[in-house]
Amino acid sequence: MQNSEALALSAALLAAAGELTQRIHDGVVARGFEGLRPAHGFAFARLAPDGATVTDLAAHLGVTKQAASQLADEIVRKGYAERRPHPGDARARLIVLTERGRACTRAAEEAAAEVVEAWVELLGEGEVRVLRDRLTRIAPYGPIRPAW
């Protein structure tokens, strides 16, 4: 593959990821969840289903503990999460999604399904399955980090 082809593929993948992120975010807002940024969704993915410490959240997002703590403060203040004692470490606190946070996560799942359905209409179900399978083979495993 030539450099120009590799660059075109890279640009297409980044554009698709950016569009997917934005459309999920727009779908969440359309469902009544305001005051959030796409980065919050990446944090919610780590907090669901059992919560996480600030250290866990920082590792998942690829940010400092201070940045993760600020993000946690923000989603707690907005009612999407709450702090609870950690069951295995008296020094630590778990950040756990509230019912509002879980509802927001469900809204994001619905919005993602709508986006993928549009891809199915464009490409066909078989092509989308092949796309998913191929991307799964080359994508790194682990957390999906936002571009800050």
JSON list of C-alpha atoms in Angstrom, two decimals:
[
{"chain": "A", "resi": 1, "resn": "MET", "atom": "CA", "xyz": [0.00, 0.00, 0.00]},
{"chain": "A", "resi": 2, "resn": "GLN", "atom": "CA", "xyz": [1.34, 3.39, -0.97]},
{"chain": "A", "resi": 3, "resn": "ASN", "atom": "CA", "xyz": [1.74, 6.15, 1.61]},
{"chain": "A", "resi": 4, "resn": "SER", "atom": "CA", "xyz": [-1.06, 8.16, 0.04]},
{"chain": "A", "resi": 5, "resn": "GLU", "atom": "CA", "xyz": [-3.40, 5.15, 0.26]},
{"chain": "A", "resi": 6, "resn": "ALA", "atom": "CA", "xyz": [-2.42, 4.55, 3.88]},
{"chain": "A", "resi": 7, "resn": "LEU", "atom": "CA", "xyz": [-3.08, 8.20, 4.66]},
{"chain": "A", "resi": 8, "resn": "ALA", "atom": "CA", "xyz": [-6.48, 8.03, 2.93]},
{"chain": "A", "resi": 9, "resn": "LEU", "atom": "CA", "xyz": [-7.42, 4.92, 4.94]},
{"chain": "A", "resi": 10, "resn": "SER", "atom": "CA", "xyz": [-6.24, 6.57, 8.16]},
{"chain": "A", "resi": 11, "resn": "ALA", "atom": "CA", "xyz": [-8.27, 9.69, 7.41]},
{"chain": "A", "resi": 12, "resn": "ALA", "atom": "CA", "xyz": [-11.38, 7.64, 6.59]},
{"chain": "A", "resi": 13, "resn": "LEU", "atom": "CA", "xyz": [-11.14, 5.64, 9.84]},
{"chain": "A", "resi": 14, "resn": "LEU", "atom": "CA", "xyz": [-10.59, 8.77, 11.92]},
{"chain": "A", "resi": 15, "resn": "ALA", "atom": "CA", "xyz": [-13.47, 10.56, 10.20]},
{"chain": "A", "resi": 16, "resn": "ALA", "atom": "CA", "xyz": [-15.77, 7.56, 10.78]},
{"chain": "A", "resi": 17, "resn": "ALA", "atom": "CA", "xyz": [-14.77, 7.39, 14.45]},
{"chain": "A", "resi": 18, "resn": "GLY", "atom": "CA", "xyz": [-15.29, 11.12, 14.90]},
{"chain": "A", "resi": 19, "resn": "GLU", "atom": "CA", "xyz": [-18.67, 11.02, 13.17]},
{"chain": "A", "resi": 20, "resn": "LEU", "atom": "CA", "xyz": [-19.75, 8.01, 15.25]},
{"chain": "A", "resi": 21, "resn": "THR", "atom": "CA", "xyz": [-18.72, 9.75, 18.49]},
{"chain": "A", "resi": 22, "resn": "GLN", "atom": "CA", "xyz": [-20.54, 12.94, 17.52]},
{"chain": "A", "resi": 23, "resn": "ARG", "atom": "CA", "xyz": [-23.72, 11.14, 16.43]},
{"chain": "A", "resi": 24, "resn": "ILE", "atom": "CA", "xyz": [-23.83, 9.13, 19.65]},
{"chain": "A", "resi": 25, "resn": "HIS", "atom": "CA", "xyz": [-23.36, 12.34, 21.62]},
{"chain": "A", "resi": 26, "resn": "ASP", "atom": "CA", "xyz": [-26.07, 14.08, 19.61]},
{"chain": "A", "resi": 27, "resn": "GLY", "atom": "CA", "xyz": [-28.39, 11.12, 20.24]},
{"chain": "A", "resi": 28, "resn": "VAL", "atom": "CA", "xyz": [-27.75, 11.32, 23.98]},
{"chain": "A", "resi": 29, "resn": "VAL", "atom": "CA", "xyz": [-28.51, 15.05, 24.01]},
{"chain": "A", "resi": 30, "resn": "ALA", "atom": "CA", "xyz": [-31.67, 14.50, 21.91]},
{"chain": "A", "resi": 31, "resn": "ARG", "atom": "CA", "xyz": [-32.83, 12.03, 24.57]},
{"chain": "A", "resi": 32, "resn": "GLY", "atom": "CA", "xyz": [-32.64, 14.74, 27.22]},
{"chain": "A", "resi": 33, "resn": "PHE", "atom": "CA", "xyz": [-29.18, 14.27, 28.73]},
{"chain": "A", "resi": 34, "resn": "GLU", "atom": "CA", "xyz": [-27.53, 17.66, 28.69]},
{"chain": "A", "resi": 35, "resn": "GLY", "atom": "CA", "xyz": [-24.36, 19.13, 30.11]},
{"chain": "A", "resi": 36, "resn": "LEU", "atom": "CA", "xyz": [-22.20, 16.26, 28.88]},
{"chain": "A", "resi": 37, "resn": "ARG", "atom": "CA", "xyz": [-19.29, 15.97, 26.49]},
{"chain": "A", "resi": 38, "resn": "PRO", "atom": "CA", "xyz": [-18.27, 12.87, 24.54]},
{"chain": "A", "resi": 39, "resn": "ALA", "atom": "CA", "xyz": [-15.44, 12.36, 27.07]},
{"chain": "A", "resi": 40, "resn": "HIS", "atom": "CA", "xyz": [-18.07, 11.71, 29.73]},
{"chain": "A", "resi": 41, "resn": "GLY", "atom": "CA", "xyz": [-19.35, 8.78, 27.69]},
{"chain": "A", "resi": 42, "resn": "PHE", "atom": "CA", "xyz": [-15.89, 7.24, 27.64]},
{"chain": "A", "resi": 43, "resn": "ALA", "atom": "CA", "xyz": [-15.82, 7.55, 31.44]},
{"chain": "A", "resi": 44, "resn": "PHE", "atom": "CA", "xyz": [-19.33, 6.06, 31.77]},
{"chain": "A", "resi": 45, "resn": "ALA", "atom": "CA", "xyz": [-18.13, 3.03, 29.81]},
{"chain": "A", "resi": 46, "resn": "ARG", "atom": "CA", "xyz": [-15.54, 2.34, 32.55]},
{"chain": "A", "resi": 47, "resn": "LEU", "atom": "CA", "xyz": [-17.91, 3.08, 35.43]},
{"chain": "A", "resi": 48, "resn": "ALA", "atom": "CA", "xyz": [-20.59, 0.66, 34.19]},
{"chain": "A", "resi": 49, "resn": "PRO", "atom": "CA", "xyz": [-21.55, -1.73, 35.66]},
{"chain": "A", "resi": 50, "resn": "ASP", "atom": "CA", "xyz": [-19.70, -1.87, 38.99]},
{"chain": "A", "resi": 51, "resn": "GLY", "atom": "CA", "xyz": [-17.97, 1.48, 39.35]},
{"chain": "A", "resi": 52, "resn": "ALA", "atom": "CA", "xyz": [-14.31, 2.37, 39.44]},
{"chain": "A", "resi": 53, "resn": "THR", "atom": "CA", "xyz": [-11.80, 4.30, 41.49]},
{"chain": "A", "resi": 54, "resn": "VAL", "atom": "CA", "xyz": [-10.28, 7.54, 40.23]},
{"chain": "A", "resi": 55, "resn": "THR", "atom": "CA", "xyz": [-7.08, 5.57, 39.59]},
{"chain": "A", "resi": 56, "resn": "ASP", "atom": "CA", "xyz": [-9.01, 3.05, 37.45]},
{"chain": "A", "resi": 57, "resn": "LEU", "atom": "CA", "xyz": [-10.71, 5.85, 35.58]},
{"chain": "A", "resi": 58, "resn": "ALA", "atom": "CA", "xyz": [-7.42, 7.67, 34.94]},
{"chain": "A", "resi": 59, "resn": "ALA", "atom": "CA", "xyz": [-5.86, 4.50, 33.51]},
{"chain": "A", "resi": 60, "resn": "HIS", "atom": "CA", "xyz": [-8.92, 3.87, 31.32]},
{"chain": "A", "resi": 61, "resn": "LEU", "atom": "CA", "xyz": [-8.95, 7.40, 29.91]},
{"chain": "A", "resi": 62, "resn": "GLY", "atom": "CA", "xyz": [-5.18, 7.73, 29.67]},
{"chain": "A", "resi": 63, "resn": "VAL", "atom": "CA", "xyz": [-5.13, 10.87, 31.81]},
{"chain": "A", "resi": 64, "resn": "THR", "atom": "CA", "xyz": [-3.64, 11.91, 35.13]},
{"chain": "A", "resi": 65, "resn": "LYS", "atom": "CA", "xyz": [-5.39, 11.07, 38.39]},
{"chain": "A", "resi": 66, "resn": "GLN", "atom": "CA", "xyz": [-6.01, 14.79, 38.84]},
{"chain": "A", "resi": 67, "resn": "ALA", "atom": "CA", "xyz": [-7.81, 15.04, 35.47]},
{"chain": "A", "resi": 68, "resn": "ALA", "atom": "CA", "xyz": [-9.84, 11.90, 36.24]},
{"chain": "A", "resi": 69, "resn": "SER", "atom": "CA", "xyz": [-10.74, 13.30, 39.65]},
{"chain": "A", "resi": 70, "resn": "GLN", "atom": "CA", "xyz": [-11.97, 16.54, 38.06]},
{"chain": "A", "resi": 71, "resn": "LEU", "atom": "CA", "xyz": [-14.06, 14.58, 35.56]},
{"chain": "A", "resi": 72, "resn": "ALA", "atom": "CA", "xyz": [-15.48, 12.45, 38.38]},
{"chain": "A", "resi": 73, "resn": "ASP", "atom": "CA", "xyz": [-16.33, 15.59, 40.38]},
{"chain": "A", "resi": 74, "resn": "GLU", "atom": "CA", "xyz": [-18.15, 16.97, 37.36]},
{"chain": "A", "resi": 75, "resn": "ILE", "atom": "CA", "xyz": [-20.31, 13.90, 36.69]},
{"chain": "A", "resi": 76, "resn": "VAL", "atom": "CA", "xyz": [-21.08, 13.55, 40.40]},
{"chain": "A", "resi": 77, "resn": "ARG", "atom": "CA", "xyz": [-22.11, 17.21, 40.57]},
{"chain": "A", "resi": 78, "resn": "LYS", "atom": "CA", "xyz": [-24.38, 16.72, 37.54]},
{"chain": "A", "resi": 79, "resn": "GLY", "atom": "CA", "xyz": [-26.06, 13.69, 39.13]},
{"chain": "A", "resi": 80, "resn": "TYR", "atom": "CA", "xyz": [-24.73, 11.03, 36.76]},
{"chain": "A", "resi": 81, "resn": "ALA", "atom": "CA", "xyz": [-22.57, 9.29, 39.36]},
{"chain": "A", "resi": 82, "resn": "GLU", "atom": "CA", "xyz": [-22.01, 9.11, 43.09]},
{"chain": "A", "resi": 83, "resn": "ARG", "atom": "CA", "xyz": [-19.10, 8.25, 45.35]},
{"chain": "A", "resi": 84, "resn": "ARG", "atom": "CA", "xyz": [-19.36, 5.20, 47.61]},
{"chain": "A", "resi": 85, "resn": "PRO", "atom": "CA", "xyz": [-16.99, 3.51, 50.02]},
{"chain": "A", "resi": 86, "resn": "HIS", "atom": "CA", "xyz": [-14.80, 0.91, 48.31]},
{"chain": "A", "resi": 87, "resn": "PRO", "atom": "CA", "xyz": [-15.73, -2.55, 49.63]},
{"chain": "A", "resi": 88, "resn": "GLY", "atom": "CA", "xyz": [-12.14, -3.81, 49.60]},
{"chain": "A", "resi": 89, "resn": "ASP", "atom": "CA", "xyz": [-10.10, -0.69, 50.40]},
{"chain": "A", "resi": 90, "resn": "ALA", "atom": "CA", "xyz": [-11.08, 1.68, 53.20]},
{"chain": "A", "resi": 91, "resn": "ARG", "atom": "CA", "xyz": [-8.86, 4.41, 51.73]},
{"chain": "A", "resi": 92, "resn": "ALA", "atom": "CA", "xyz": [-10.48, 4.35, 48.29]},
{"chain": "A", "resi": 93, "resn": "ARG", "atom": "CA", "xyz": [-13.85, 5.50, 47.01]},
{"chain": "A", "resi": 94, "resn": "LEU", "atom": "CA", "xyz": [-15.79, 4.01, 44.14]},
{"chain": "A", "resi": 95, "resn": "ILE", "atom": "CA", "xyz": [-17.43, 6.22, 41.57]},
{"chain": "A", "resi": 96, "resn": "VAL", "atom": "CA", "xyz": [-20.67, 4.49, 40.58]},
{"chain": "A", "resi": 97, "resn": "LEU", "atom": "CA", "xyz": [-23.26, 5.50, 38.01]},
{"chain": "A", "resi": 98, "resn": "THR", "atom": "CA", "xyz": [-26.58, 6.65, 39.40]},
{"chain": "A", "resi": 99, "resn": "GLU", "atom": "CA", "xyz": [-29.85, 5.65, 37.77]},
{"chain": "A", "resi": 100, "resn": "ARG", "atom": "CA", "xyz": [-29.54, 8.84, 35.70]},
{"chain": "A", "resi": 101, "resn": "GLY", "atom": "CA", "xyz": [-26.05, 7.76, 34.60]},
{"chain": "A", "resi": 102, "resn": "ARG", "atom": "CA", "xyz": [-27.27, 4.28, 33.69]},
{"chain": "A", "resi": 103, "resn": "ALA", "atom": "CA", "xyz": [-30.18, 5.80, 31.72]},
{"chain": "A", "resi": 104, "resn": "CYS", "atom": "CA", "xyz": [-27.70, 8.01, 29.88]},
{"chain": "A", "resi": 105, "resn": "THR", "atom": "CA", "xyz": [-25.61, 4.94, 29.04]},
{"chain": "A", "resi": 106, "resn": "ARG", "atom": "CA", "xyz": [-28.71, 3.21, 27.66]},
{"chain": "A", "resi": 107, "resn": "ALA", "atom": "CA", "xyz": [-29.42, 6.32, 25.57]},
{"chain": "A", "resi": 108, "resn": "ALA", "atom": "CA", "xyz": [-25.89, 6.13, 24.16]},
{"chain": "A", "resi": 109, "resn": "GLU", "atom": "CA", "xyz": [-26.41, 2.46, 23.27]},
{"chain": "A", "resi": 110, "resn": "GLU", "atom": "CA", "xyz": [-29.65, 3.35, 21.47]},
{"chain": "A", "resi": 111, "resn": "ALA", "atom": "CA", "xyz": [-27.94, 6.17, 19.57]},
{"chain": "A", "resi": 112, "resn": "ALA", "atom": "CA", "xyz": [-25.06, 3.87, 18.58]},
{"chain": "A", "resi": 113, "resn": "ALA", "atom": "CA", "xyz": [-27.56, 1.30, 17.30]},
{"chain": "A", "resi": 114, "resn": "GLU", "atom": "CA", "xyz": [-29.20, 3.99, 15.15]},
{"chain": "A", "resi": 115, "resn": "VAL", "atom": "CA", "xyz": [-25.86, 4.92, 13.62]},
{"chain": "A", "resi": 116, "resn": "VAL", "atom": "CA", "xyz": [-25.01, 1.31, 12.86]},
{"chain": "A", "resi": 117, "resn": "GLU", "atom": "CA", "xyz": [-28.47, 0.77, 11.38]},
{"chain": "A", "resi": 118, "resn": "ALA", "atom": "CA", "xyz": [-27.75, 3.61, 8.95]},
{"chain": "A", "resi": 119, "resn": "TRP", "atom": "CA", "xyz": [-24.53, 1.82, 7.99]},
{"chain": "A", "resi": 120, "resn": "VAL", "atom": "CA", "xyz": [-26.52, -1.39, 7.44]},
{"chain": "A", "resi": 121, "resn": "GLU", "atom": "CA", "xyz": [-28.90, 0.49, 5.15]},
{"chain": "A", "resi": 122, "resn": "LEU", "atom": "CA", "xyz": [-25.95, 1.87, 3.19]},
{"chain": "A", "resi": 123, "resn": "LEU", "atom": "CA", "xyz": [-23.69, -1.20, 3.05]},
{"chain": "A", "resi": 124, "resn": "GLY", "atom": "CA", "xyz": [-25.91, -4.16, 3.90]},
{"chain": "A", "resi": 125, "resn": "GLU", "atom": "CA", "xyz": [-25.87, -6.29, 7.03]},
{"chain": "A", "resi": 126, "resn": "GLY", "atom": "CA", "xyz": [-23.23, -8.70, 5.71]},
{"chain": "A", "resi": 127, "resn": "GLU", "atom": "CA", "xyz": [-20.81, -5.90, 4.85]},
{"chain": "A", "resi": 128, "resn": "VAL", "atom": "CA", "xyz": [-21.24, -4.30, 8.27]},
{"chain": "A", "resi": 129, "resn": "ARG", "atom": "CA", "xyz": [-20.55, -7.66, 9.95]},
{"chain": "A", "resi": 130, "resn": "VAL", "atom": "CA", "xyz": [-17.39, -8.05, 7.83]},
{"chain": "A", "resi": 131, "resn": "LEU", "atom": "CA", "xyz": [-16.36, -4.49, 8.72]},
{"chain": "A", "resi": 132, "resn": "ARG", "atom": "CA", "xyz": [-16.88, -5.22, 12.43]},
{"chain": "A", "resi": 133, "resn": "ASP", "atom": "CA", "xyz": [-14.93, -8.47, 12.23]},
{"chain": "A", "resi": 134, "resn": "ARG", "atom": "CA", "xyz": [-12.03, -6.90, 10.34]},
{"chain": "A", "resi": 135, "resn": "LEU", "atom": "CA", "xyz": [-11.82, -3.89, 12.64]},
{"chain": "A", "resi": 136, "resn": "THR", "atom": "CA", "xyz": [-11.94, -6.19, 15.66]},
{"chain": "A", "resi": 137, "resn": "ARG", "atom": "CA", "xyz": [-8.94, -8.06, 14.28]},
{"chain": "A", "resi": 138, "resn": "ILE", "atom": "CA", "xyz": [-6.80, -4.94, 13.91]},
{"chain": "A", "resi": 139, "resn": "ALA", "atom": "CA", "xyz": [-8.10, -2.71, 16.73]},
{"chain": "A", "resi": 140, "resn": "PRO", "atom": "CA", "xyz": [-6.20, -2.74, 20.01]},
{"chain": "A", "resi": 141, "resn": "TYR", "atom": "CA", "xyz": [-7.95, -4.38, 22.90]},
{"chain": "A", "resi": 142, "resn": "GLY", "atom": "CA", "xyz": [-8.55, -2.35, 26.01]},
{"chain": "A", "resi": 143, "resn": "PRO", "atom": "CA", "xyz": [-10.06, 1.01, 26.79]},
{"chain": "A", "resi": 144, "resn": "ILE", "atom": "CA", "xyz": [-11.29, 3.35, 24.13]},
{"chain": "A", "resi": 145, "resn": "ARG", "atom": "CA", "xyz": [-9.75, 6.70, 24.92]},
{"chain": "A", "resi": 146, "resn": "PRO", "atom": "CA", "xyz": [-11.16, 10.07, 23.96]},
{"chain": "A", "resi": 147, "resn": "ALA", "atom": "CA", "xyz": [-9.14, 12.57, 22.01]},
{"chain": "A", "resi": 148, "resn": "TRP", "atom": "CA", "xyz": [-8.94, 15.46, 24.45]}
]
